[in-house]
Amino acid sequence: MIDIGANLAHDSFDADRGAVLARAQAAGLEAIVVTGSNGQSNEQALRLARAHPGFLYATAGLHPHHAADWDETLAARIAELAREPQVVALGECGLDYFRNFAPHQAQRRAFLAQLGLAVEAGKPVFLHQRDAHADFLPILRDYRRALGGCVVHCFTDSAQALEDYLALDCYIGITGWICDERRGQGLRALTPRIPAARLLVETDAPYLLPRTLQPAPKQRRNEPAFLSWVVRAVAQARGEDPTAVAGYTAANARRLFRLPAVRAA
Ligand SMILES: [Zn+2]
């Protein structure tokens, strides 16, 4: 299994990050892509990837929530990080009109700039879109041809949005959202429509603890070791074997992020 999105730079992991990584390995994770989402987490994601070669990889970008922070200094630093071999994608970047933590115009500006950096660096993009498909799609479409690859992470949108992303040959990341009895209904219905070759799984830890997880951890924090619960829910929705889903999603992750085929010792 490969967790393509875990926010391991998050401070909720500060006290026990080593134990979290040990549990992830024990749970059968082959690799984890650590999400960078602002100036600080980008640096820490890279530090983590360097400390755990072959197991941890990093992204570098600015989440739409922080889009107001976009400036020349950050742009230059992300461009620099994008050249690091451990940084396997730009992002997370995109648009979030659900929380609206940053003005839409600032979000669009930071998103466009990061797509440009991804094209320059020749690296894939890790995309975030929530309640913003109408604005997000034309921007992505404009850049799609020039971009290497892209994943719409934590997909929770409509059938139409899914169709639009698949038409642009995007990978689709599924989180523990699918394990939510009520909220995940729509996603469970759509998951069988994703071609096996375009499906990825992720925890988005520490967020989105799978609600099916037994026993539920006391602190309600999600971690990569719980990825198997996402895999199981995806497999069930698709009428497939969890081991098969784990295998082909890991192969997809290696293809998209160009990870080495065999983990370094
Ligand atoms: Zn996200």
Short mmCIF file of C-alpha atoms and ligand atoms in Angstrom, two decimals:
data_model
loop_
_atom_site.label_atom_id
_atom_site.label_comp_id
_atom_site.label_asym_id
_atom_site.label_seq_id
_atom_site.Cartn_x
_atom_site.Cartn_y
_atom_site.Cartn_z
CA MET A 1 0.00 0.00 0.00
CA ILE A 2 1.09 3.55 -0.64
CA ASP A 3 -0.48 6.49 1.19
CA ILE A 4 -0.30 9.31 -1.36
CA GLY A 5 -1.34 12.02 1.11
CA ALA A 6 -0.42 12.23 4.79
CA ASN A 7 0.16 15.53 6.59
CA LEU A 8 2.95 14.14 8.73
CA ALA A 9 4.41 17.60 9.24
CA HIS A 10 1.29 18.42 11.28
CA ASP A 11 2.04 19.25 14.91
CA SER A 12 -0.29 16.51 16.16
CA PHE A 13 2.55 14.12 15.17
CA ASP A 14 5.32 16.05 16.92
CA ALA A 15 5.27 13.91 20.05
CA ASP A 16 5.32 10.47 18.44
CA ARG A 17 6.20 10.74 14.72
CA GLY A 18 8.68 7.85 14.97
CA ALA A 19 6.05 5.53 16.43
CA VAL A 20 3.57 6.61 13.75
CA LEU A 21 6.09 5.67 11.03
CA ALA A 22 6.87 2.34 12.72
CA ARG A 23 3.15 1.49 12.85
CA ALA A 24 2.80 2.47 9.19
CA GLN A 25 5.58 0.05 8.21
CA ALA A 26 4.13 -2.69 10.40
CA ALA A 27 0.75 -2.12 8.71
CA GLY A 28 2.28 -2.85 5.30
CA LEU A 29 2.83 0.66 3.95
CA GLU A 30 5.56 0.62 1.30
CA ALA A 31 5.77 4.39 0.97
CA ILE A 32 4.06 7.58 2.11
CA VAL A 33 3.92 10.90 0.27
CA VAL A 34 4.08 13.60 2.95
CA THR A 35 1.93 16.57 2.02
CA GLY A 36 3.47 20.03 2.06
CA SER A 37 0.82 22.72 2.33
CA ASN A 38 2.60 25.90 3.42
CA GLY A 39 6.06 27.36 3.85
CA GLN A 40 6.71 25.52 7.08
CA SER A 41 5.24 22.11 6.27
CA ASN A 42 7.05 22.10 2.91
CA GLU A 43 10.38 22.29 4.70
CA GLN A 44 9.44 19.68 7.24
CA ALA A 45 8.05 17.31 4.62
CA LEU A 46 11.38 17.46 2.80
CA ARG A 47 13.32 16.94 6.05
CA LEU A 48 11.22 13.86 6.78
CA ALA A 49 11.68 12.49 3.25
CA ARG A 50 15.44 12.96 3.52
CA ALA A 51 15.50 11.19 6.88
CA HIS A 52 13.55 8.19 5.52
CA PRO A 53 14.75 7.64 1.96
CA GLY A 54 12.70 5.19 -0.04
CA PHE A 55 9.87 5.27 2.49
CA LEU A 56 8.86 8.93 2.73
CA TYR A 57 8.52 11.37 -0.15
CA ALA A 58 7.34 14.97 -0.05
CA THR A 59 5.26 17.47 -1.95
CA ALA A 60 5.83 21.23 -1.87
CA GLY A 61 3.06 23.74 -2.33
CA LEU A 62 0.56 26.14 -0.85
CA HIS A 63 -2.90 24.92 0.18
CA PRO A 64 -5.76 27.20 -0.93
CA HIS A 65 -6.51 27.90 2.74
CA HIS A 66 -3.15 29.68 2.93
CA ALA A 67 -3.33 31.26 -0.53
CA ALA A 68 -3.08 34.78 0.91
CA ASP A 69 0.53 33.91 1.86
CA TRP A 70 1.54 33.59 -1.79
CA ASP A 71 4.44 35.91 -2.63
CA GLU A 72 7.66 35.96 -4.63
CA THR A 73 9.74 34.55 -1.79
CA LEU A 74 7.51 31.53 -1.31
CA ALA A 75 7.21 31.03 -5.08
CA ALA A 76 11.00 31.02 -5.39
CA ARG A 77 11.38 28.57 -2.50
CA ILE A 78 8.76 26.19 -3.91
CA ALA A 79 10.50 26.34 -7.30
CA GLU A 80 13.73 25.39 -5.53
CA LEU A 81 12.08 22.57 -3.56
CA ALA A 82 10.55 21.25 -6.77
CA ARG A 83 14.05 20.43 -7.99
CA GLU A 84 14.75 18.15 -5.00
CA PRO A 85 14.56 14.47 -5.92
CA GLN A 86 12.55 13.70 -2.76
CA VAL A 87 9.89 16.24 -3.75
CA VAL A 88 7.73 14.14 -6.05
CA ALA A 89 4.91 16.62 -6.72
CA LEU A 90 3.89 20.26 -6.53
CA GLY A 91 1.02 21.04 -4.18
CA GLU A 92 -1.11 20.61 -2.47
CA CYS A 93 -2.67 23.39 -4.44
CA GLY A 94 -6.06 24.21 -5.83
CA LEU A 95 -9.28 25.92 -4.80
CA ASP A 96 -11.40 25.56 -1.68
CA TYR A 97 -14.65 27.55 -1.73
CA PHE A 98 -16.09 25.48 1.11
CA ARG A 99 -14.08 26.96 3.93
CA ASN A 100 -13.12 30.16 2.10
CA PHE A 101 -10.14 30.80 4.37
CA ALA A 102 -8.61 32.90 1.57
CA PRO A 103 -10.28 35.21 -0.99
CA HIS A 104 -11.11 33.43 -4.24
CA GLN A 105 -8.88 35.68 -6.26
CA ALA A 106 -5.89 34.92 -4.04
CA GLN A 107 -6.67 31.22 -4.33
CA ARG A 108 -6.79 31.36 -8.12
CA ARG A 109 -3.53 33.31 -8.25
CA ALA A 110 -1.64 30.84 -6.05
CA PHE A 111 -3.15 27.90 -7.94
CA LEU A 112 -2.18 29.24 -11.37
CA ALA A 113 1.32 30.06 -10.20
CA GLN A 114 1.86 26.56 -8.81
CA LEU A 115 0.61 24.91 -11.99
CA GLY A 116 3.18 27.02 -13.81
CA LEU A 117 5.91 25.87 -11.42
CA ALA A 118 4.89 22.23 -11.93
CA VAL A 119 5.18 22.64 -15.69
CA GLU A 120 8.62 24.22 -15.29
CA ALA A 121 9.80 21.50 -12.91
CA GLY A 122 8.27 18.69 -14.98
CA LYS A 123 6.66 17.25 -11.87
CA PRO A 124 3.08 16.14 -11.23
CA VAL A 125 0.58 18.15 -9.17
CA PHE A 126 -1.28 17.18 -6.02
CA LEU A 127 -4.62 18.95 -6.34
CA HIS A 128 -7.21 20.04 -3.80
CA GLN A 129 -10.69 21.06 -4.90
CA ARG A 130 -13.69 21.60 -2.70
CA ASP A 131 -16.91 23.33 -3.78
CA ALA A 132 -14.95 25.01 -6.55
CA HIS A 133 -15.21 22.67 -9.52
CA ALA A 134 -16.65 25.30 -11.88
CA ASP A 135 -13.62 27.59 -11.42
CA PHE A 136 -11.10 24.79 -10.96
CA LEU A 137 -11.85 22.81 -14.12
CA PRO A 138 -11.12 25.47 -16.78
CA ILE A 139 -7.86 26.39 -15.03
CA LEU A 140 -6.74 22.76 -14.89
CA ARG A 141 -7.86 22.21 -18.48
CA ASP A 142 -5.69 25.12 -19.65
CA TYR A 143 -2.59 23.59 -18.06
CA ARG A 144 -3.36 19.92 -18.50
CA ARG A 145 -1.43 19.33 -21.71
CA ALA A 146 1.72 20.91 -20.29
CA LEU A 147 1.50 19.07 -16.95
CA GLY A 148 3.17 15.71 -16.38
CA GLY A 149 0.51 14.14 -14.25
CA CYS A 150 -2.06 15.11 -11.69
CA VAL A 151 -4.10 13.71 -8.87
CA VAL A 152 -7.30 15.23 -7.56
CA HIS A 153 -6.73 14.30 -3.95
CA CYS A 154 -9.53 13.57 -1.49
CA PHE A 155 -12.13 13.44 -4.22
CA THR A 156 -15.64 13.97 -2.77
CA ASP A 157 -17.38 15.70 -5.65
CA SER A 158 -20.15 14.81 -8.11
CA ALA A 159 -20.41 12.28 -10.93
CA GLN A 160 -19.97 15.13 -13.42
CA ALA A 161 -16.81 16.36 -11.70
CA LEU A 162 -15.42 12.82 -11.69
CA GLU A 163 -16.14 12.49 -15.40
CA ASP A 164 -14.46 15.85 -16.07
CA TYR A 165 -11.31 14.85 -14.17
CA LEU A 166 -11.10 11.44 -15.81
CA ALA A 167 -11.50 13.10 -19.22
CA LEU A 168 -8.42 15.14 -18.33
CA ASP A 169 -6.63 11.91 -17.44
CA CYS A 170 -6.33 12.77 -13.75
CA TYR A 171 -5.70 10.26 -11.01
CA ILE A 172 -8.36 10.25 -8.30
CA GLY A 173 -7.39 10.04 -4.62
CA ILE A 174 -9.84 8.42 -2.22
CA THR A 175 -9.63 9.02 1.53
CA GLY A 176 -11.46 7.73 4.58
CA TRP A 177 -14.35 9.96 3.51
CA ILE A 178 -15.56 6.74 1.81
CA CYS A 179 -15.81 5.07 5.24
CA ASP A 180 -18.34 7.61 6.49
CA GLU A 181 -21.70 5.93 6.70
CA ARG A 182 -23.74 8.95 5.60
CA ARG A 183 -21.30 11.45 4.06
CA GLY A 184 -19.53 8.73 2.05
CA GLN A 185 -22.62 7.36 0.30
CA GLY A 186 -22.16 9.34 -2.89
CA LEU A 187 -18.47 8.52 -3.05
CA ARG A 188 -19.12 4.78 -2.57
CA ALA A 189 -21.52 4.91 -5.51
CA LEU A 190 -18.99 6.73 -7.74
CA THR A 191 -15.86 4.77 -6.83
CA PRO A 192 -16.63 1.84 -9.18
CA ARG A 193 -16.57 4.33 -12.09
CA ILE A 194 -12.88 5.10 -11.55
CA PRO A 195 -10.67 2.99 -13.85
CA ALA A 196 -8.30 0.81 -11.79
CA ALA A 197 -5.35 2.51 -13.49
CA ARG A 198 -6.45 5.94 -12.16
CA LEU A 199 -7.27 5.09 -8.56
CA LEU A 200 -5.12 6.13 -5.59
CA VAL A 201 -5.67 5.82 -1.84
CA GLU A 202 -4.68 8.17 0.95
CA THR A 203 -5.35 8.86 4.60
CA ASP A 204 -5.04 12.68 4.61
CA ALA A 205 -3.85 12.05 8.18
CA PRO A 206 -4.32 13.49 10.78
CA TYR A 207 -7.70 14.33 9.23
CA LEU A 208 -10.53 12.05 8.10
CA LEU A 209 -10.17 9.18 10.53
CA PRO A 210 -12.05 6.24 8.90
CA ARG A 211 -15.32 5.95 10.79
CA THR A 212 -15.31 2.19 10.23
CA LEU A 213 -12.09 1.79 12.23
CA GLN A 214 -12.38 -0.58 15.20
CA PRO A 215 -11.43 0.16 17.89
CA ALA A 216 -11.45 3.93 17.28
CA PRO A 217 -8.31 5.57 18.71
CA LYS A 218 -9.02 7.76 21.73
CA GLN A 219 -7.46 10.91 20.33
CA ARG A 220 -9.43 10.62 17.03
CA ARG A 221 -6.27 11.29 15.06
CA ASN A 222 -5.84 9.56 11.70
CA GLU A 223 -2.46 8.08 10.69
CA PRO A 224 -1.04 6.16 7.69
CA ALA A 225 -1.34 2.79 9.49
CA PHE A 226 -5.11 3.13 9.05
CA LEU A 227 -4.89 3.19 5.24
CA SER A 228 -6.08 -0.42 5.06
CA TRP A 229 -9.52 0.75 6.22
CA VAL A 230 -9.74 3.02 3.20
CA VAL A 231 -8.53 0.20 0.94
CA ARG A 232 -11.14 -2.14 2.39
CA ALA A 233 -13.98 0.35 1.83
CA VAL A 234 -12.79 1.04 -1.73
CA ALA A 235 -12.56 -2.70 -2.44
CA GLN A 236 -16.01 -3.30 -1.04
CA ALA A 237 -17.52 -0.46 -3.11
CA ARG A 238 -15.89 -1.88 -6.26
CA GLY A 239 -16.57 -5.54 -5.51
CA GLU A 240 -12.85 -6.28 -5.56
CA ASP A 241 -10.31 -7.97 -3.36
CA PRO A 242 -8.58 -5.55 -0.91
CA THR A 243 -5.18 -7.07 -1.69
CA ALA A 244 -5.69 -6.39 -5.39
CA VAL A 245 -6.75 -2.78 -4.67
CA ALA A 246 -3.70 -2.27 -2.44
CA GLY A 247 -1.45 -3.64 -5.18
CA TYR A 248 -2.71 -1.69 -8.15
CA THR A 249 -3.14 1.59 -6.26
CA ALA A 250 0.48 1.28 -5.07
CA ALA A 251 1.62 0.64 -8.65
CA ASN A 252 -0.37 3.70 -9.78
CA ALA A 253 1.28 5.85 -7.10
CA ARG A 254 4.72 4.68 -8.22
CA ARG A 255 3.87 5.53 -11.83
CA LEU A 256 2.44 8.98 -11.10
CA PHE A 257 5.12 10.12 -8.65
CA ARG A 258 7.91 8.18 -10.42
CA LEU A 259 8.92 6.36 -7.24
CA PRO A 260 11.58 3.68 -7.55
CA ALA A 261 10.07 0.24 -8.06
CA VAL A 262 11.68 -1.33 -5.03
CA ARG A 263 12.05 0.36 -1.68
CA ALA A 264 15.58 1.14 -0.56
CA ALA A 265 16.70 -0.86 2.47
ZN ZN B 1 -6.63 18.74 0.60
#
